Short mmCIF file of C-alpha atoms in Angstrom, two decimals:
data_model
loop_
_atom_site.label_atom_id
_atom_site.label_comp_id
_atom_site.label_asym_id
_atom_site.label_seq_id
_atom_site.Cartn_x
_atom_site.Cartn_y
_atom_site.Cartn_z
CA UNK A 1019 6.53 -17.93 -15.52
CA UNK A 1020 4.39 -15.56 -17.38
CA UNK A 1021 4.70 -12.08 -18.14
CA UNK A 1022 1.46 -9.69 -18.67
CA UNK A 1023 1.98 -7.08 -21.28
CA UNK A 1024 1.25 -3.86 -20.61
CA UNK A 1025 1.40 -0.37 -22.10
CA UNK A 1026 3.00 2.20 -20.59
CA UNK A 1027 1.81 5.52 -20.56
CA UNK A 1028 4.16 6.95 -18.93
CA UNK A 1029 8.24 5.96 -19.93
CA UNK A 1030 10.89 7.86 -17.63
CA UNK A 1031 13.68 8.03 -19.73
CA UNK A 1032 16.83 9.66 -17.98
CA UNK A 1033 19.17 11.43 -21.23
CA UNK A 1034 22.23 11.83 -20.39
CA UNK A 1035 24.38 14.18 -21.81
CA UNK A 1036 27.27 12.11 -23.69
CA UNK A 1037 25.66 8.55 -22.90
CA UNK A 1038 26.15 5.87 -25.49
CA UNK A 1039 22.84 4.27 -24.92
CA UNK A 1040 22.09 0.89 -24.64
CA UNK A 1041 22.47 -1.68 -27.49
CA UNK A 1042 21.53 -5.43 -26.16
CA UNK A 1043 21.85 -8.75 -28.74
CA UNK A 1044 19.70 -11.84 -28.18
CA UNK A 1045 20.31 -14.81 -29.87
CA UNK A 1046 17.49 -17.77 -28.65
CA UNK A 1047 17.96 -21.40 -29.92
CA UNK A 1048 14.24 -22.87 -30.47
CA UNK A 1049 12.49 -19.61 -29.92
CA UNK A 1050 8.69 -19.76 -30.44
CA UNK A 1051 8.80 -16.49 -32.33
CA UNK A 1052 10.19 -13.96 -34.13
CA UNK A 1053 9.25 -11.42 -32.64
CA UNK A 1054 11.09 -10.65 -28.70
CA UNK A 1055 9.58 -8.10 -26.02
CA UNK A 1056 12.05 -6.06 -24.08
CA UNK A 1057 10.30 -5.33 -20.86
CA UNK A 1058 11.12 -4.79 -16.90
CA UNK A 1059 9.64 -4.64 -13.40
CA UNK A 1060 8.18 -1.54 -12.07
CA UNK A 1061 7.00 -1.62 -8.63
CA UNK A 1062 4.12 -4.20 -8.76
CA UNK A 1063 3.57 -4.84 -12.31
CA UNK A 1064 5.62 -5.42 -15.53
CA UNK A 1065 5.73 -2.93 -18.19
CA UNK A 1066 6.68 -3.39 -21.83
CA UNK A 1067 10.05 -0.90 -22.77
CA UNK A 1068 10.97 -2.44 -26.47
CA UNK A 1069 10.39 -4.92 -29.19
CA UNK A 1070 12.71 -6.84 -31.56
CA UNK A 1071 12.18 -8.56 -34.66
CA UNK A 1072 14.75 -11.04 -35.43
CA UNK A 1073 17.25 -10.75 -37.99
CA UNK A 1074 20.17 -12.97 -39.74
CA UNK A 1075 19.16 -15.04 -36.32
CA UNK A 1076 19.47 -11.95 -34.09
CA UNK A 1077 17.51 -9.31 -31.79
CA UNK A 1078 18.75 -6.74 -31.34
CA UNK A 1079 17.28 -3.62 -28.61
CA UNK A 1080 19.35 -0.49 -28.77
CA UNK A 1081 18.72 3.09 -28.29
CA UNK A 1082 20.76 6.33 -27.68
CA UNK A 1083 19.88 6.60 -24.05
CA UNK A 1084 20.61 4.73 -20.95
CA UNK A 1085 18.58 1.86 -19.56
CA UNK A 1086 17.31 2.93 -16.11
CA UNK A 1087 19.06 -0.06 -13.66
CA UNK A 1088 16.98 -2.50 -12.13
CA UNK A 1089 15.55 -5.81 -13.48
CA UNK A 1090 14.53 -6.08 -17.40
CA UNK A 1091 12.56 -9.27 -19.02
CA UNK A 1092 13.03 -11.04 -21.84
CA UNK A 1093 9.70 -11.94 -23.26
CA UNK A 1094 9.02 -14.65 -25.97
CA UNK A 1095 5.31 -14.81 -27.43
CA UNK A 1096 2.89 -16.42 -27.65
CA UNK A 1097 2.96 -17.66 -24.00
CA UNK A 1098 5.26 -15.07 -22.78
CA UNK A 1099 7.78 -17.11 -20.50
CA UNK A 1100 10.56 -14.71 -19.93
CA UNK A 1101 13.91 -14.14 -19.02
CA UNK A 1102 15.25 -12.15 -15.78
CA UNK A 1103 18.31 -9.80 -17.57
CA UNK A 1104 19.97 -7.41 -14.82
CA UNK A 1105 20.76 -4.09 -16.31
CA UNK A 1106 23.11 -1.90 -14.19
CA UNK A 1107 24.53 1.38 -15.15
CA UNK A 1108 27.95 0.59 -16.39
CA UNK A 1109 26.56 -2.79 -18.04
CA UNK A 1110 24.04 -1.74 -21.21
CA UNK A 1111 25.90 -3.49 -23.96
CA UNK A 1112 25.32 -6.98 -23.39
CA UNK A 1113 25.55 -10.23 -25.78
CA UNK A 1114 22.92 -13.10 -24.73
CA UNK A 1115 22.71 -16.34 -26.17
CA UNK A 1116 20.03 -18.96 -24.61
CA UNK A 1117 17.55 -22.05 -25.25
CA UNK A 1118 14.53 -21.31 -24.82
CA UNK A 1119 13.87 -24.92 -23.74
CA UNK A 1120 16.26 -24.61 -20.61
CA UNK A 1121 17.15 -20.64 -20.38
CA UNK A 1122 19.05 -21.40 -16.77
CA UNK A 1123 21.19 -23.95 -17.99
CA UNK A 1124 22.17 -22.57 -20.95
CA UNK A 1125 22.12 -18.93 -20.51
CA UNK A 1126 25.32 -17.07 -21.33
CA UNK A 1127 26.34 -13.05 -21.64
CA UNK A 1128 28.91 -11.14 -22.67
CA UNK A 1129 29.31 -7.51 -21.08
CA UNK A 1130 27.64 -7.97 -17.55
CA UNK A 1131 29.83 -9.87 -14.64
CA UNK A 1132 25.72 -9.48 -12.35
CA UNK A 1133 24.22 -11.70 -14.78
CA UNK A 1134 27.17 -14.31 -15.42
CA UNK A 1135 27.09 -14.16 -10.82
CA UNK A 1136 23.42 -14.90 -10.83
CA UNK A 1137 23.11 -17.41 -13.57
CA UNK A 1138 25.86 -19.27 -12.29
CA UNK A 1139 24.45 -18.90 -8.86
CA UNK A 1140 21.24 -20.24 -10.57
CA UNK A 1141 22.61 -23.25 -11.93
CA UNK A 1142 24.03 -24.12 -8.29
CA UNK A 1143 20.86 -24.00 -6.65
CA UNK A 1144 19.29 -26.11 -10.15
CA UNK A 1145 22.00 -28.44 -8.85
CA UNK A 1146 21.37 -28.41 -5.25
CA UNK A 1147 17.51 -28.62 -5.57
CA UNK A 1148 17.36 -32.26 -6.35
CA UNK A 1149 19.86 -33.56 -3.99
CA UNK A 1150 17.79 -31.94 -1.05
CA UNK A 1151 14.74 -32.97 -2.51
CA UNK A 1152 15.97 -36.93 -3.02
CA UNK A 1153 17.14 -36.57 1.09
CA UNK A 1154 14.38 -35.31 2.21
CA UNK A 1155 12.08 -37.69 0.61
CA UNK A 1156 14.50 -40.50 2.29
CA UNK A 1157 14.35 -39.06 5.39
CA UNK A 1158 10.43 -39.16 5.77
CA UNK A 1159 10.51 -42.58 4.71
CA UNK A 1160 13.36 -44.27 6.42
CA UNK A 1161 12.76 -44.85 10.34
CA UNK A 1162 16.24 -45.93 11.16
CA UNK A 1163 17.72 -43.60 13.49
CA UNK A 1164 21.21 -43.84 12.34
CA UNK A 1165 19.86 -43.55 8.82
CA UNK A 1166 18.26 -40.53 9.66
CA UNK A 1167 21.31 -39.10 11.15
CA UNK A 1168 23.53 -39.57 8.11
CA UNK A 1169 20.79 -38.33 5.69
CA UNK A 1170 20.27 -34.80 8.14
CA UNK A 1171 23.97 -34.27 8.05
CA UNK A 1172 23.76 -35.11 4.49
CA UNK A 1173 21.03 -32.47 4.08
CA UNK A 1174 22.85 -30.07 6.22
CA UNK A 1175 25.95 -29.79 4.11
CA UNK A 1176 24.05 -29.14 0.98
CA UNK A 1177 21.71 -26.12 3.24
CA UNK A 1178 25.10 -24.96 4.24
CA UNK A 1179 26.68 -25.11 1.00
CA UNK A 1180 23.79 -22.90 -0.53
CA UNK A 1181 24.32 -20.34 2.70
CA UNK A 1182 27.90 -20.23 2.03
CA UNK A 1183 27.32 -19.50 -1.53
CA UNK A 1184 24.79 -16.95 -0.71
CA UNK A 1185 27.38 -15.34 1.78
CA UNK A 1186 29.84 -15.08 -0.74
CA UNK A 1187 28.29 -13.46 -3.54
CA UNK A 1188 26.83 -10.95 -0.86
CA UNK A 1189 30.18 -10.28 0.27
CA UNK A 1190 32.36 -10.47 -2.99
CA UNK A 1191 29.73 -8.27 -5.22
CA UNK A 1192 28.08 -6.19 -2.23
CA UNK A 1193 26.62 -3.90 -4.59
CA UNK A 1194 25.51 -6.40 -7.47
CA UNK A 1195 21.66 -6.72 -8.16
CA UNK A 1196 22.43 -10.01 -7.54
CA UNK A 1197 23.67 -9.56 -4.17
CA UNK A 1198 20.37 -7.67 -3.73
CA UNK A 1199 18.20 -10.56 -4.35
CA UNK A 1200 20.03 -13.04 -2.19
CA UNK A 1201 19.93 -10.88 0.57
CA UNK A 1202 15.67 -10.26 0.04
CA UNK A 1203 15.59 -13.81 0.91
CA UNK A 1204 17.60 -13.85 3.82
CA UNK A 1205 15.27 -13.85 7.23
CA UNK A 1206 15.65 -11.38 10.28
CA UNK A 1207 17.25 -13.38 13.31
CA UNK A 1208 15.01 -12.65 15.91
CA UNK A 1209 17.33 -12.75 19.55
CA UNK A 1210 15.82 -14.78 22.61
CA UNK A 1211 13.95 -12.37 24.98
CA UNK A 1212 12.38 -13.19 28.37
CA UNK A 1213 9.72 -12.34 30.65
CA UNK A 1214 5.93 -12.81 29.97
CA UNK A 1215 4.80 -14.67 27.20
CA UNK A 1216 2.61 -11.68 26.24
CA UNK A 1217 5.68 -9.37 26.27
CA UNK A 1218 8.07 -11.66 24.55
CA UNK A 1219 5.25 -11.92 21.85
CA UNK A 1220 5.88 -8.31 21.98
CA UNK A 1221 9.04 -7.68 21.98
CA UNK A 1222 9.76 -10.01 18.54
CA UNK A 1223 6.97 -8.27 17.01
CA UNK A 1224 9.05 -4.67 17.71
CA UNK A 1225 11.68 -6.22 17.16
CA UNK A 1226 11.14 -8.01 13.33
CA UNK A 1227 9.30 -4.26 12.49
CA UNK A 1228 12.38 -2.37 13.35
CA UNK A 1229 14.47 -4.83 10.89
CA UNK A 1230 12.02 -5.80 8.39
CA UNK A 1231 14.06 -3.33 5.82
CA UNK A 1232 17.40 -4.62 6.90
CA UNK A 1233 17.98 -6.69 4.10
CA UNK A 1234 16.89 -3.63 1.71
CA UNK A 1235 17.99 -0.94 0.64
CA UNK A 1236 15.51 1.65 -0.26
CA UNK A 1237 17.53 3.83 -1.34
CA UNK A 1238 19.06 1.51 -3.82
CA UNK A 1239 17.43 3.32 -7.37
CA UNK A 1240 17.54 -0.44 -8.63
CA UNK A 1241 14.66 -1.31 -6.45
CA UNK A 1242 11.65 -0.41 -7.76
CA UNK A 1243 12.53 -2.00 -11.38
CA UNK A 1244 12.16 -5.35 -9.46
CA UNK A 1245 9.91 -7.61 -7.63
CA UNK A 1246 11.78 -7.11 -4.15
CA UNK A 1247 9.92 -3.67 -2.84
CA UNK A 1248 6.11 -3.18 -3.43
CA UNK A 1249 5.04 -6.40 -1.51
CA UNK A 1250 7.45 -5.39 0.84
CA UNK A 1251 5.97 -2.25 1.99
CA UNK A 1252 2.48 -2.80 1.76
CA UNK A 1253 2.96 -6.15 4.31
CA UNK A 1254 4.96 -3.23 6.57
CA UNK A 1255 2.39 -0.50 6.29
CA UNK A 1256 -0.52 -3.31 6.33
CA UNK A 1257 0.43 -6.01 8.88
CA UNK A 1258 2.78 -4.68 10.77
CA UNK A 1259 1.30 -1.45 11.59
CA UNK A 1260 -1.58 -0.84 13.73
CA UNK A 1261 -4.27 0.48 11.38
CA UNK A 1262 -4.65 3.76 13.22
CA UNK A 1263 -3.31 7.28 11.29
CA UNK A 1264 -0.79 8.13 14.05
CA UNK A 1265 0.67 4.49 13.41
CA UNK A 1266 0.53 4.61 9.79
CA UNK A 1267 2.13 8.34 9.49
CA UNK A 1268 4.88 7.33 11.51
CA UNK A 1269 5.73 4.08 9.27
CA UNK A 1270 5.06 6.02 6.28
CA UNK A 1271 7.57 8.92 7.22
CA UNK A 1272 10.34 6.49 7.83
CA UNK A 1273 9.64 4.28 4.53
CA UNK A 1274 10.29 7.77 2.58
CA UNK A 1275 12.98 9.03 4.40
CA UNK A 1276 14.80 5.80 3.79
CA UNK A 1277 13.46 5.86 0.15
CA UNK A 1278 14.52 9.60 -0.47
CA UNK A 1279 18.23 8.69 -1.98
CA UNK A 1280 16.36 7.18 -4.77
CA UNK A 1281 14.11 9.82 -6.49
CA UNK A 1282 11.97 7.92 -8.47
CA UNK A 1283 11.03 5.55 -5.58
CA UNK A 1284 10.21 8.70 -3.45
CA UNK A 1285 8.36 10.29 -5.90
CA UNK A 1286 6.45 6.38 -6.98
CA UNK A 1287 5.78 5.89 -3.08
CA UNK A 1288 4.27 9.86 -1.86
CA UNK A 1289 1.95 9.42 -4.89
CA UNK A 1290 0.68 5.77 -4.09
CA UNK A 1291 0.37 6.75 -0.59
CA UNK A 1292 -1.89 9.79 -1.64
CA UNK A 1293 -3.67 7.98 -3.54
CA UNK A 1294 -4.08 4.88 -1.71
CA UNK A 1295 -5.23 6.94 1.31
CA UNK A 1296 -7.25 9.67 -0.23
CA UNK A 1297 -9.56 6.76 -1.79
CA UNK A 1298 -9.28 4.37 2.07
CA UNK A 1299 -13.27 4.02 3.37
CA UNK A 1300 -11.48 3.37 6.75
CA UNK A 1301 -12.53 5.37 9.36
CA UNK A 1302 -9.93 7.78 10.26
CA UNK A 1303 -7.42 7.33 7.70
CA UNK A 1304 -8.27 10.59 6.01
CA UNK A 1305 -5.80 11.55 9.08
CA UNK A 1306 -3.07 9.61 6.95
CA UNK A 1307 -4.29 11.75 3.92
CA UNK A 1308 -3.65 15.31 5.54
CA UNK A 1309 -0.27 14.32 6.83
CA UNK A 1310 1.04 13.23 3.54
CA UNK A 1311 -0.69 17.16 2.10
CA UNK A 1312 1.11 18.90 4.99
CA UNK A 1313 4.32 17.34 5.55
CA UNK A 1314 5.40 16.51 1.89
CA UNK A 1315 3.09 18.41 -0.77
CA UNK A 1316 3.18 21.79 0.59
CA UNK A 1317 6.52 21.65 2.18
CA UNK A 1318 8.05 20.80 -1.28
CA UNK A 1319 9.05 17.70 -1.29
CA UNK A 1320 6.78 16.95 -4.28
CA UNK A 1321 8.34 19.45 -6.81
CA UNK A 1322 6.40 18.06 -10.05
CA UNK A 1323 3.05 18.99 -8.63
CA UNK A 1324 1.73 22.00 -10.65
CA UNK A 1325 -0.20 25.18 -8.33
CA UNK A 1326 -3.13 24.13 -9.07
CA UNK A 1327 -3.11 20.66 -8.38
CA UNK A 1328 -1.37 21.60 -5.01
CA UNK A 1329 -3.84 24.01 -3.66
CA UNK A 1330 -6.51 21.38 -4.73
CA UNK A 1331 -4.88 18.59 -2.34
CA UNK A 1332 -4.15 21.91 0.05
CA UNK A 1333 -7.75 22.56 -0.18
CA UNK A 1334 -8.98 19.23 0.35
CA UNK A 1335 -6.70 18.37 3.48
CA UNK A 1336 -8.20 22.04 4.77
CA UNK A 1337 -11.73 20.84 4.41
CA UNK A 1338 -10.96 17.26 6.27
CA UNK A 1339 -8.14 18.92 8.79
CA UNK A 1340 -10.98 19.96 11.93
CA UNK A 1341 -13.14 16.84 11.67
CA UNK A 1342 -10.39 14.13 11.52
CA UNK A 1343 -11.28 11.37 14.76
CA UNK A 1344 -10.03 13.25 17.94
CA UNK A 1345 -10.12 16.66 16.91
CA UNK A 1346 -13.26 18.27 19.34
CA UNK A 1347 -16.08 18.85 16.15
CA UNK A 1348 -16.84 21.88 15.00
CA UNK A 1349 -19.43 24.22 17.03
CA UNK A 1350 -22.50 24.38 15.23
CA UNK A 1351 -25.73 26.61 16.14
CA UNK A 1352 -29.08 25.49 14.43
CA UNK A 1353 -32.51 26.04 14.94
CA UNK A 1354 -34.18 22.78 17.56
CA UNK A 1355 -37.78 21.53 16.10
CA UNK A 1356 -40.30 21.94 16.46
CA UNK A 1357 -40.23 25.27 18.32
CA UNK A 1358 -37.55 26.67 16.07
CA UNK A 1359 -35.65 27.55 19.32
CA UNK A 1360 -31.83 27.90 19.35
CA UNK A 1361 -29.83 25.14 19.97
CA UNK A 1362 -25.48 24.67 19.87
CA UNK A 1363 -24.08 21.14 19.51
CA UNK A 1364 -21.85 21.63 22.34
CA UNK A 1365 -24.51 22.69 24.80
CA UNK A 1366 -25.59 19.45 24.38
CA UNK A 1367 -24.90 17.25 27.72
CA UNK A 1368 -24.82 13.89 27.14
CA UNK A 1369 -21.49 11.18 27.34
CA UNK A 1370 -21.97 10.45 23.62
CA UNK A 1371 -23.82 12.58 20.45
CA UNK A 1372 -24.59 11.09 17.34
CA UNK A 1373 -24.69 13.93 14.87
CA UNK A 1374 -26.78 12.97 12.26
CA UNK A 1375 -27.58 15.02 8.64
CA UNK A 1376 -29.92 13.93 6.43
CA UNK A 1377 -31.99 15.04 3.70
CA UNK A 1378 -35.38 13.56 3.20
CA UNK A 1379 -34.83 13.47 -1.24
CA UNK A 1380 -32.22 11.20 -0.30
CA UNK A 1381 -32.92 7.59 -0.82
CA UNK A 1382 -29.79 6.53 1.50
CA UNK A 1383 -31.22 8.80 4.18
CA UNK A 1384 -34.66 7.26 4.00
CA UNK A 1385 -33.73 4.09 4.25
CA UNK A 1386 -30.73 4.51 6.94
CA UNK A 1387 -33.79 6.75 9.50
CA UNK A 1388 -36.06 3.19 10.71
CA UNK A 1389 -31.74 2.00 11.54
CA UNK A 1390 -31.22 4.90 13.22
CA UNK A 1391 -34.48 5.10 15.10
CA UNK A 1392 -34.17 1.58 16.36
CA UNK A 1393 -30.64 2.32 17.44
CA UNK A 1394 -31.49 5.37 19.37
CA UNK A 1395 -34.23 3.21 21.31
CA UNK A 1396 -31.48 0.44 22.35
CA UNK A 1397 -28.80 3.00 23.53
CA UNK A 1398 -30.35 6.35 24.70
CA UNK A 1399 -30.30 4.46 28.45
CA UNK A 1400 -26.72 4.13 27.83
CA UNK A 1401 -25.84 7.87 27.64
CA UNK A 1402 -26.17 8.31 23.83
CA UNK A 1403 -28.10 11.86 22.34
CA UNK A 1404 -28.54 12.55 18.88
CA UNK A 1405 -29.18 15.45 17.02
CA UNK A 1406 -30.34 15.27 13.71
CA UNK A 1407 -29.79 17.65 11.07
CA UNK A 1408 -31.86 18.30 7.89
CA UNK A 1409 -29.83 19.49 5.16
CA UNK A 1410 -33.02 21.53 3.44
CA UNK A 1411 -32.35 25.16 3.27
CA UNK A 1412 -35.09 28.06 3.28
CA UNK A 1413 -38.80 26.93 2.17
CA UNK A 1414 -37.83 23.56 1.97
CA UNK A 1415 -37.09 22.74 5.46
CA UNK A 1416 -40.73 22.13 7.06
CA UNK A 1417 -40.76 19.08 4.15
CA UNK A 1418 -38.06 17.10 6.56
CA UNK A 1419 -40.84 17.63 9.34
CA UNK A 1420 -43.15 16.69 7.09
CA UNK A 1421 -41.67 13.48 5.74
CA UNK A 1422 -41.18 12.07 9.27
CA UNK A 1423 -44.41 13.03 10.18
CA UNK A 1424 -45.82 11.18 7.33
CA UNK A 1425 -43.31 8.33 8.46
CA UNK A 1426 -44.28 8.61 11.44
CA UNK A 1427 -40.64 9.02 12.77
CA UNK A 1428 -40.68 10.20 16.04
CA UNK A 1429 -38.16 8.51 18.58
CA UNK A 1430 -37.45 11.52 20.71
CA UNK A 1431 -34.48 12.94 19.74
CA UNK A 1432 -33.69 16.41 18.75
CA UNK A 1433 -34.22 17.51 15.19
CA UNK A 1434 -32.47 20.18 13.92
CA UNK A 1435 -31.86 22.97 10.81
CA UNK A 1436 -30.48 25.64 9.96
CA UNK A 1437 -32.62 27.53 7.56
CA UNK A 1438 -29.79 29.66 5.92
CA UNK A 1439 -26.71 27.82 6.65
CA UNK A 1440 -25.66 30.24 8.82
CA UNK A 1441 -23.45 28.16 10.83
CA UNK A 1442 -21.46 26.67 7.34
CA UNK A 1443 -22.39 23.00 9.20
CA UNK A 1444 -21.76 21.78 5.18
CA UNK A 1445 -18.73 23.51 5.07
CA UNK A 1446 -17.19 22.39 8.51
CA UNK A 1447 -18.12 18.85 8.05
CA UNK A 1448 -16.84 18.48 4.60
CA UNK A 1449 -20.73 17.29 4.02
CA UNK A 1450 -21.06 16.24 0.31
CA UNK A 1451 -23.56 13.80 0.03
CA UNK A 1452 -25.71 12.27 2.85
CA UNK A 1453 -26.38 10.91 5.54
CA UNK A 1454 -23.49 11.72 7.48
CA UNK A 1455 -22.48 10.53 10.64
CA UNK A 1456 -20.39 11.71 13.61
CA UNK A 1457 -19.86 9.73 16.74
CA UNK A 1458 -18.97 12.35 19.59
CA UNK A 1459 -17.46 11.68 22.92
CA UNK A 1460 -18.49 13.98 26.03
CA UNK A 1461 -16.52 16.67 25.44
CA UNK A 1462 -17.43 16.66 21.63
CA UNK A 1463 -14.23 14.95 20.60
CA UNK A 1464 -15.12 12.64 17.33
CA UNK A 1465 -14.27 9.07 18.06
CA UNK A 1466 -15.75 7.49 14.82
CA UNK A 1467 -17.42 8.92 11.51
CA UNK A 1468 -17.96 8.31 7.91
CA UNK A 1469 -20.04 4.96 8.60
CA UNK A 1470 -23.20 3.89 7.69
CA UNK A 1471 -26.32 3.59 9.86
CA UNK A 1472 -26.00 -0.39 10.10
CA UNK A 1473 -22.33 -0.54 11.31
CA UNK A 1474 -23.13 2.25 14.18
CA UNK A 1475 -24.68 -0.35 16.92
CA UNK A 1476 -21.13 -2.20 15.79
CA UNK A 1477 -19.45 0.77 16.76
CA UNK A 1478 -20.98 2.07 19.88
CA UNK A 1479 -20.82 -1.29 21.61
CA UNK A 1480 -16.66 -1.26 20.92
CA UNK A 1481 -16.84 2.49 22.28
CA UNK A 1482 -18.89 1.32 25.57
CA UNK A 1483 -16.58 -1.25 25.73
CA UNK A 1484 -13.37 0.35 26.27
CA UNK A 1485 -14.88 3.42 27.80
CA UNK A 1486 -12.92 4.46 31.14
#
């Protein structure tokens, strides 16, 4: 195994008030170095906490202030193979001795009853391993029947030796972060169901979401300062959610409600969520975005937000709030060329509107109109209008008329602008750069947006295809 160093900007340490601190001896036979990282799991990567130089044989990491429980590393350079050390709350002065040529085997600790369970528990499976192995091998190659027999129920008893050790530990030392890792590995027994194939299919699917998390607790603090969580719930919020907001939200509130007993995990989670969704390109998860703004950020459930960073987000949720897909878009009056007469988007009767702004300085624009244009001539026989917007204000606006006159662009839709923004069409479709473009049902609901001139035959032939 290898261990990436990294450097932490940001080190939560919790000081408590009377705490002794942590104070952790290392003594490695054939270490590579004399030099020994201290360093832990935290959420998907590792992060580097101390360092040790040897002395009189010894390293030795110890500070006045608690370790924060979880799952700490022993790291030897140059190759940085490490060493999986449990740290739990009443367990922070421990005494490890090792080889560095076979740290399972001879791995031994003074002051922590988790890591004597889980080294021992170790060296059972290092035992175990090769027995399975050497039947299994038999098995494929004998093709004696009663040989194979004996060798299954030979294998069997070894698989149900490992379970029963498993069990044990789980039920002996419950709340043991070794415990916690056996149980990770343990698989959700999915119950027979009947009917249809397609609804069985169903069913198990429901079912293995709803107890995905059984085997987890994440509430348990411990759990982000280990490899157990982050892969976890990005395959639940990933694969096992349909990728629409509504979905999503729903998965996301009950991953933090379970998660809110453990602070840190809450806090971790709501701002990789933010961030993950604020920065999505897919269509409609901007939805996913607001929710997270609205339901935890300005209800207070993110108290080490400063004002100003809150009424930012508040701002910016605000902004995307009336144009998220199946809100009815925003009523806009602009002027229809080229006889300047007025013209509402909603007036506009046709099953679907494309509303398209552009801006004939912009090189994305210019290149996305010949897409567009051939677009409109393949689907305005299937029901589909679009107005298009130039972005120029005042004196500039006859150049957009201009420009596709001079490209000779003229496919018969309707081209639009408002001359003094009068209508705030920027401001009510969150329009910083362009093109922009809103697919918009009959009754001027938006079905799709923020896509790019080439994926919008794509995603009109899916709409036609699962219209009513």
């Amino acid at each position: 195994m290898r261990f990436i160093l990294f450097i932490f900007c940001l080190i939560i340490a919790q000081r408590a008030t009377g705490s002794t601190g942590y104070d952790i001896t290392v003594t490695i036979k054939n270490a590579p170095s004399d030099t020994l990282y201290f360093g832990y799991y935290y959420a998907d990567k590792q992060f580097l906490r101390d360092t040790a130089i040897k002395k009189d044989g010894v390293y030795r990491f110890n500070k006045d202030h608690e370790l924060e429980p979880g799952i700490y590393l022993l790291v030897m350079p140059p190759k940085n193979d490490f060493i999986q050390v449990f740290i739990n709350k009443n367990e922070q002065n421990l005494q490890i001795s090792v080889d560095a040529k076979e740290t399972v085997k001879s791995f031994k600790v003074k002051g922590s009853k988790d890591n004597e369970l889980f080294y021992d528990y170790l060296n059972f499976l290092e035992e175990a391993r090769p027995k399975a192995q050497g039947l299994s091998t038999q098995l494929k190659e004998t093709k004696d029947s009663a040989i194979q027999k004996n060798l299954q129920l030979q294998l069997s008893g070894i698989n149900e030796s490992v379970k029963n050790k498993q069990n044990n530990i789980v039920a002996k030392f419950p709340q043991s972060i070794s415990a916690m890792l056996i149980k990770s590995t343990f698989e959700t027994d999915i119950p027979e169901f009947s009917g249809k194939k397609e609804d069985i299919e169903l069913q198990r699917y429901m079912y293995y979401k709803a107890h995905y998390f059984d085997q987890l607790d994440l509430g348990d603090s411990r759990m982000l300062r280990s490899p157990l969580l982050n892969e976890r719930i990005n395959y639940y919020l990933d694969k096992l959610t349909l990728q629409d907001p509504d979905s999503i939200n729903v998965a996301m509130d009950y991953l933090l409600k379970k998660m809110q007993p453990a602070e840190e995990s809450f806090k971790y989670y709501l701002i990789q969520f933010l961030n993950k969704y604020a920065a999505s390109k897919i269509v409609g998860q901007d939805g996913v975005y607001v929710h997270l703004v609205d339901e935890y950020y300005s209800k207070g459930f993110a108290p080490w937000i400063d004002q100003e960073q809150l009424e930012k987000l508040e701002k910016n949720a605000a902004s995307l709030r009336p144009i998220l897909i199946g809100k009815t878009a925003p009523e806009i009056k602009v002027l229809k060329y080229p006889d300047q007469s007025p013209l509402s988007l909603h007036s506009i009767k046709s099953p679907y509107t494309i509303l398209f702004i552009w801006d004939p300085e912009c090189s994305h624009c210019k290149a996305s109109l010949p897409i567009i244009v051939k677009f409109y001539e393949k689907y305005k026989t299937k029901g589909v209008e679009i107005l298009a917007v130039c972005s120029q204000f005042g004196d500039k606006v006859p150049s957009c008329w201009k420009y596709l006159e001079e490209q000779k662009i003229n496919p018969g839709w309707i081209n639009a602008a408002d001359p003094f923004h009068t209508s705030r069409y920027k401001i009510l479709y969150d329009v910083k750069s362009t093109p922009q473009i809103f697919v918009l049902d009959k009754n001027k609901k938006i079905i799709s947006k923020g896509i790019g001139a080439e994926q919008l035959s794509e995603v009109m032939d899916e709409i036609l295809l699962h219209q009513p």
